[in-house]
Tab-separated table of C-alpha atoms in Angstrom:
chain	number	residue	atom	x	y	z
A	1	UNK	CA	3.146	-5.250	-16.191
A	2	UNK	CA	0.811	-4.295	-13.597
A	3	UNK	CA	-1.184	-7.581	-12.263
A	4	UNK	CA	-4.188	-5.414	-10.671
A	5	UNK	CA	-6.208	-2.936	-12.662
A	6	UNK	CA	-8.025	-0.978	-10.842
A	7	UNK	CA	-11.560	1.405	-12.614
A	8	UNK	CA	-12.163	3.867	-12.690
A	9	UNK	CA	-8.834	5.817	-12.308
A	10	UNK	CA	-10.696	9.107	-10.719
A	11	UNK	CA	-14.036	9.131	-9.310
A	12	UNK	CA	-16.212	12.689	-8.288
A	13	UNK	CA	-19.436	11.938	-6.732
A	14	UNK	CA	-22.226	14.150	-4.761
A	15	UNK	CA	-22.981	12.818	-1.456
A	16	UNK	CA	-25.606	10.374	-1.496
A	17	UNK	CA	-25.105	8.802	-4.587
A	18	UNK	CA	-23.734	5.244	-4.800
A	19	UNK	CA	-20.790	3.902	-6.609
A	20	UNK	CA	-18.606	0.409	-7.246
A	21	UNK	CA	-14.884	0.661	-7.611
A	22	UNK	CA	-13.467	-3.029	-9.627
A	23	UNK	CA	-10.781	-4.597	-9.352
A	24	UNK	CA	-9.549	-7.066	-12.635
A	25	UNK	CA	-7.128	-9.454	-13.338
A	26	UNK	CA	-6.020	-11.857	-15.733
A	27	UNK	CA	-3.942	-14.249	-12.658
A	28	UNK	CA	-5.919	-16.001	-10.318
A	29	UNK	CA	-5.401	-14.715	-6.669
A	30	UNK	CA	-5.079	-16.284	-3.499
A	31	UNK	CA	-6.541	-13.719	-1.463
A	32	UNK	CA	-7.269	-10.163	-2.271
A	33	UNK	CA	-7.352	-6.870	0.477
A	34	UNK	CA	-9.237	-3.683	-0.061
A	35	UNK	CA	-7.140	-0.289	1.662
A	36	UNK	CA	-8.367	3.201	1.930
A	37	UNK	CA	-5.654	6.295	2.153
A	38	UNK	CA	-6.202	9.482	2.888
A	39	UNK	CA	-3.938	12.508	1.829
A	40	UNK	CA	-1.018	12.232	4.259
A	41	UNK	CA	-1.665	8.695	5.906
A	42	UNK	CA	-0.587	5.276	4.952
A	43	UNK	CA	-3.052	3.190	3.330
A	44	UNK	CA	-5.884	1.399	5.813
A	45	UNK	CA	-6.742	-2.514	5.900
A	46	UNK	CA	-10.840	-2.477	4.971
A	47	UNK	CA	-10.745	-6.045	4.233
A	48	UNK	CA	-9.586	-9.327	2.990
A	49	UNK	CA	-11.512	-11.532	0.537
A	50	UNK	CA	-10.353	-15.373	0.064
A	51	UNK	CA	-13.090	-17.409	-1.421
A	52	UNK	CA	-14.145	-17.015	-4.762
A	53	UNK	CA	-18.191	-15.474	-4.588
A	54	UNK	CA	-17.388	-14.366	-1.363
A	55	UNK	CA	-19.502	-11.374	-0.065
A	56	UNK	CA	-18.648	-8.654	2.782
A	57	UNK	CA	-20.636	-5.596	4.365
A	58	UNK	CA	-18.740	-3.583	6.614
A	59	UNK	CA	-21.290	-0.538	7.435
A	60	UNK	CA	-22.524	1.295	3.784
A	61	UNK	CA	-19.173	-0.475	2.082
A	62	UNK	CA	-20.297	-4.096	0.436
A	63	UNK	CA	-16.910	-6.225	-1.258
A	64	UNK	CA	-17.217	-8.740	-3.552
A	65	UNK	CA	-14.712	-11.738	-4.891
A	66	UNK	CA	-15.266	-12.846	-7.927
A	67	UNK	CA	-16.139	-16.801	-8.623
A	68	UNK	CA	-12.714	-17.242	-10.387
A	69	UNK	CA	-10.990	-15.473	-7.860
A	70	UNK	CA	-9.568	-12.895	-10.754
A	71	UNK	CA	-11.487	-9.684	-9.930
A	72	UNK	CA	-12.920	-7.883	-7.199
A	73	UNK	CA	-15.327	-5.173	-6.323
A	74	UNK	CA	-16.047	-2.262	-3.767
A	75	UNK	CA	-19.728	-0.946	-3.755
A	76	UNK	CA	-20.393	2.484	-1.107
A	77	UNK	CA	-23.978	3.296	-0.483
A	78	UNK	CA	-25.101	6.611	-0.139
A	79	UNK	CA	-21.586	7.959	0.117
A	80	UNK	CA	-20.219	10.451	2.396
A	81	UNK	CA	-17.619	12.975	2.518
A	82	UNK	CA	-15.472	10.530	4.893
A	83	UNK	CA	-15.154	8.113	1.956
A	84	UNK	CA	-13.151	10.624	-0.174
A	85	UNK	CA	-9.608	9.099	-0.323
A	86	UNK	CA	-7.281	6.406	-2.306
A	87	UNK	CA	-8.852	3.066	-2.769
A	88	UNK	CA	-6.270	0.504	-3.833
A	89	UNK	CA	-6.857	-3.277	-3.902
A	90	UNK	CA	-4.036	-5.566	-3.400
A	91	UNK	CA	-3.308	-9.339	-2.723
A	92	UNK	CA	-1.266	-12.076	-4.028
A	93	UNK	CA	-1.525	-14.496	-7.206
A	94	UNK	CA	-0.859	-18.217	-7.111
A	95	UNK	CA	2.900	-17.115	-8.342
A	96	UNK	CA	3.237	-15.811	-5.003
A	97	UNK	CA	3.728	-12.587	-6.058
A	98	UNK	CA	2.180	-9.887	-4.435
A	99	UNK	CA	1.070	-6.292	-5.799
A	100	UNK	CA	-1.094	-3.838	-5.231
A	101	UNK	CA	-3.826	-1.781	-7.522
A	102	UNK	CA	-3.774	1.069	-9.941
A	103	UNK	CA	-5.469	2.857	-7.096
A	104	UNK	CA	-8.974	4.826	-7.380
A	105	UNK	CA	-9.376	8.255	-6.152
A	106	UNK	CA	-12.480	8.640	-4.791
A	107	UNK	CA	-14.334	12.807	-3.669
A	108	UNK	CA	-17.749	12.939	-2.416
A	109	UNK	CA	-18.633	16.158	-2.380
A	110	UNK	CA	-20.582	17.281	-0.032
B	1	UNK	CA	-3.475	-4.095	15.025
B	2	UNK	CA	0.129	-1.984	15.488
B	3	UNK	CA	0.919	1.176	15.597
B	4	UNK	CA	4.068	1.992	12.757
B	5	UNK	CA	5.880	5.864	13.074
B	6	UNK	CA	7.778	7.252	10.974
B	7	UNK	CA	10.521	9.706	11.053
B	8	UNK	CA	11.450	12.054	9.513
B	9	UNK	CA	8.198	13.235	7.853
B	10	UNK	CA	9.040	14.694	5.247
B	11	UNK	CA	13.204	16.033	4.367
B	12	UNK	CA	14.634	17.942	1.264
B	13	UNK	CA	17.922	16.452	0.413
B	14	UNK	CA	20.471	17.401	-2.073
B	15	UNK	CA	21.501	15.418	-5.333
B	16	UNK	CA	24.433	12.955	-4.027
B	17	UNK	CA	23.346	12.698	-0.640
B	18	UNK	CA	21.759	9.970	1.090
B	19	UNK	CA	18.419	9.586	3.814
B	20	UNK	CA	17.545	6.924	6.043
B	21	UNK	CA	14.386	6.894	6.827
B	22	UNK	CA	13.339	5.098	10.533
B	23	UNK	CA	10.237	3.111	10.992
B	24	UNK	CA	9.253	1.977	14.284
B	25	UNK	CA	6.530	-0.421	15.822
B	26	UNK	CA	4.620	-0.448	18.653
B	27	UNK	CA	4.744	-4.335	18.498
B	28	UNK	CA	6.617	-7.450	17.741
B	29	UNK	CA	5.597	-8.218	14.515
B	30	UNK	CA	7.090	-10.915	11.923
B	31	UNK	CA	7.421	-9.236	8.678
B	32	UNK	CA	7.941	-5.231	7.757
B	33	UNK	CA	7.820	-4.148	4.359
B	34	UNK	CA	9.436	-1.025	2.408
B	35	UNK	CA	7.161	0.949	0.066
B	36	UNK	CA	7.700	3.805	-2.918
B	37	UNK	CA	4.692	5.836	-3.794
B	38	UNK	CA	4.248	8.887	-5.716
B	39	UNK	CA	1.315	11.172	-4.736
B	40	UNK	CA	-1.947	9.373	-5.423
B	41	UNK	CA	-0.808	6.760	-7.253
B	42	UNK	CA	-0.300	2.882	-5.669
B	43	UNK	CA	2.511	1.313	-4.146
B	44	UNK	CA	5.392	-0.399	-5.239
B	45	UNK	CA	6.997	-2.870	-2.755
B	46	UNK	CA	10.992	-2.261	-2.336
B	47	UNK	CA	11.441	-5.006	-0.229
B	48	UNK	CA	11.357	-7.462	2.727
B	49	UNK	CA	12.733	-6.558	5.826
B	50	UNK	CA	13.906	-9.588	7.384
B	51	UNK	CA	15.133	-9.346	11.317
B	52	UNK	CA	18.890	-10.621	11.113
B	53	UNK	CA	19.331	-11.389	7.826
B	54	UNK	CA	19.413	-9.662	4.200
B	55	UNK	CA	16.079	-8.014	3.314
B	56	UNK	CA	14.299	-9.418	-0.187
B	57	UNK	CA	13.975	-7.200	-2.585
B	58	UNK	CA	12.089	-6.884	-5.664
B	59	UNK	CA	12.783	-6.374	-9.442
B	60	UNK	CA	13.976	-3.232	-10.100
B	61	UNK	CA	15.294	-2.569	-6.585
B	62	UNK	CA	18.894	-3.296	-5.348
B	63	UNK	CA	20.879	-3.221	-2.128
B	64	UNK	CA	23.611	-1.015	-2.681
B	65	UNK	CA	20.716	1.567	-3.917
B	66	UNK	CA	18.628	0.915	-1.006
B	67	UNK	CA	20.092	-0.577	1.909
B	68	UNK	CA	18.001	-1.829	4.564
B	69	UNK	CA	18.592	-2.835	7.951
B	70	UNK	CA	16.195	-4.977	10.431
B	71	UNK	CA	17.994	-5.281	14.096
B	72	UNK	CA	14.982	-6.607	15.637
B	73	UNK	CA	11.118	-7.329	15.396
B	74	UNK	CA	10.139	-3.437	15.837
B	75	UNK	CA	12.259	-1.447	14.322
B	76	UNK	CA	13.663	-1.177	10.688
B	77	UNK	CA	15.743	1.623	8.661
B	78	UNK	CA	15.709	2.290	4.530
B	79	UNK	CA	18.157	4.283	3.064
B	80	UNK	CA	18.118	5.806	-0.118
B	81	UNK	CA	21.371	6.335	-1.532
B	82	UNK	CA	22.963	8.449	-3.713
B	83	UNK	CA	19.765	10.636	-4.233
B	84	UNK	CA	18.718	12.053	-7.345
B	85	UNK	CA	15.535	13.774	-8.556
B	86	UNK	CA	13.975	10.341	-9.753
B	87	UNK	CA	13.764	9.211	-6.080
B	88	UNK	CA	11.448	11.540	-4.976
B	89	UNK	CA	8.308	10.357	-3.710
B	90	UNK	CA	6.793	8.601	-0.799
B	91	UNK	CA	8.658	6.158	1.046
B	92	UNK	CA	6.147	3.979	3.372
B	93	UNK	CA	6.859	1.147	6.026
B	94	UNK	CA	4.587	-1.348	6.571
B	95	UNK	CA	4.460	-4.289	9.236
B	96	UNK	CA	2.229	-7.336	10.487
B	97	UNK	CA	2.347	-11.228	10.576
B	98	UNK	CA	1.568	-11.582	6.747
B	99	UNK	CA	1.475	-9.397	3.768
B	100	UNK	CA	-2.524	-10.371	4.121
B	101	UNK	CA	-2.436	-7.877	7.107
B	102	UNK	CA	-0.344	-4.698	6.922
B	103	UNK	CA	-0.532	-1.513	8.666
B	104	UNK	CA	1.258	1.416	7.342
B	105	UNK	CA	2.955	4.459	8.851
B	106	UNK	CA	2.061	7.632	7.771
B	107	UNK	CA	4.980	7.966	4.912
B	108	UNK	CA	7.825	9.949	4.484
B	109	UNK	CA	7.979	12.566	1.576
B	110	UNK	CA	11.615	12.974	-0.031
B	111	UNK	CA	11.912	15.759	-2.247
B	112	UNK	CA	15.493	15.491	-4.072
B	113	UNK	CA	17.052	18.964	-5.268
């Protein structure tokens, strides 16, 4: 049973255009990360969201926690060819268990 | 932040055979985690490394399978045992003071022939 469904699957984008990768869940969750991996690399920490409505910006990239703490979002602005990679969400339910996304591939093509 | 290598890279290996992979950090850190991922797909967690005692491990995944070892806070080993085609994939450490906080090494890709 996978906890963290992650939508789409596989995203293709021009450069420029916007997009929102989500995040869903039927648990609750404590706390919930966003990564970013690129072919070859391990994932990357983006952020961590713990209060449910919370809001962060880091640069074009704008995360979201949902009020019930069950879902999450990812919104990129004007995306570039740097944001092509794996995004996978992650975090841990009020179990205590912790798991990690379906996983979105993202390409912005340039 | 830390700073997690892996080695090896990448390694064929024959049916039968075993690898231990070696992940290092540049840091004290409390926990280190053990990760399978095929290509572009997420992770699954193996299990806890835990320095001086018996690592956790999750459904699915056993010690005698995947023995791993934690002699101090930098530096953990997995080994995959008794290889077989199913068990390639990507094999990732991870490390940091919670599972809230993890930095990854760069992976290490098993092939199994």
């Amino acid at each position: 049973t996978q906890l963290l469904e992650q939508s789409p699957q596989f995203l293709s984008i021009q450069e420029g255009e916007n997009l929102t990768v989500y995040c869903n869940s039927s648990s609750v969750f404590s706390s919930l990360q966003w990564y970013r991996q690129e072919p070859g690399e391990g994932p990357v920490l983006l952020v961590t969201v713990v209060t449910g409505g919370e809001v962060k910006k880091l640069k074009r990239l704008t995360f979201q926690f949902g009020d019930a703490r069950k879902d999450s979002s990812l919104h990129i602005t004007a995306a570039q060819p740097g944001d092509t990679g794996l995004y996978l969400c992650a975090g841990d339910n009020t179990g205590n268990q912790f798991y990690f996304g379906t996983g979105t591939s993202l390409t912005v093509i340039p | 932040s830390a700073v997690i290598s892996q080695k090896p890279s990448r390694d064929i290996c024959q049916r039968g055979t075993s690898l231990t992979i070696q992940c290092q950090v540049d840091s004290q850190v409390t926990m280190m985690f053990w990760y399978r991922q095929q290509p572009g797909q997420s992770l699954t967690l193996i299990a806890t490394a835990n320095q001086g005692s018996e690592a956790t491990y999750e459904s699915g995944f056993v010690i005698d399978k995947f023995p791993i070892s934690r002699p101090n806070l930098t530096f953990s080993t997995l080994t995959v045992s008794n290889l077989s085609p199913e068990d390639s994939s990507i094999y990732l450490c991870s490390a940091g003071d919670s599972r809230y906080e993890q930095y990854f090494g760069p992976g290490t890709r098993l092939t199994v022939t």
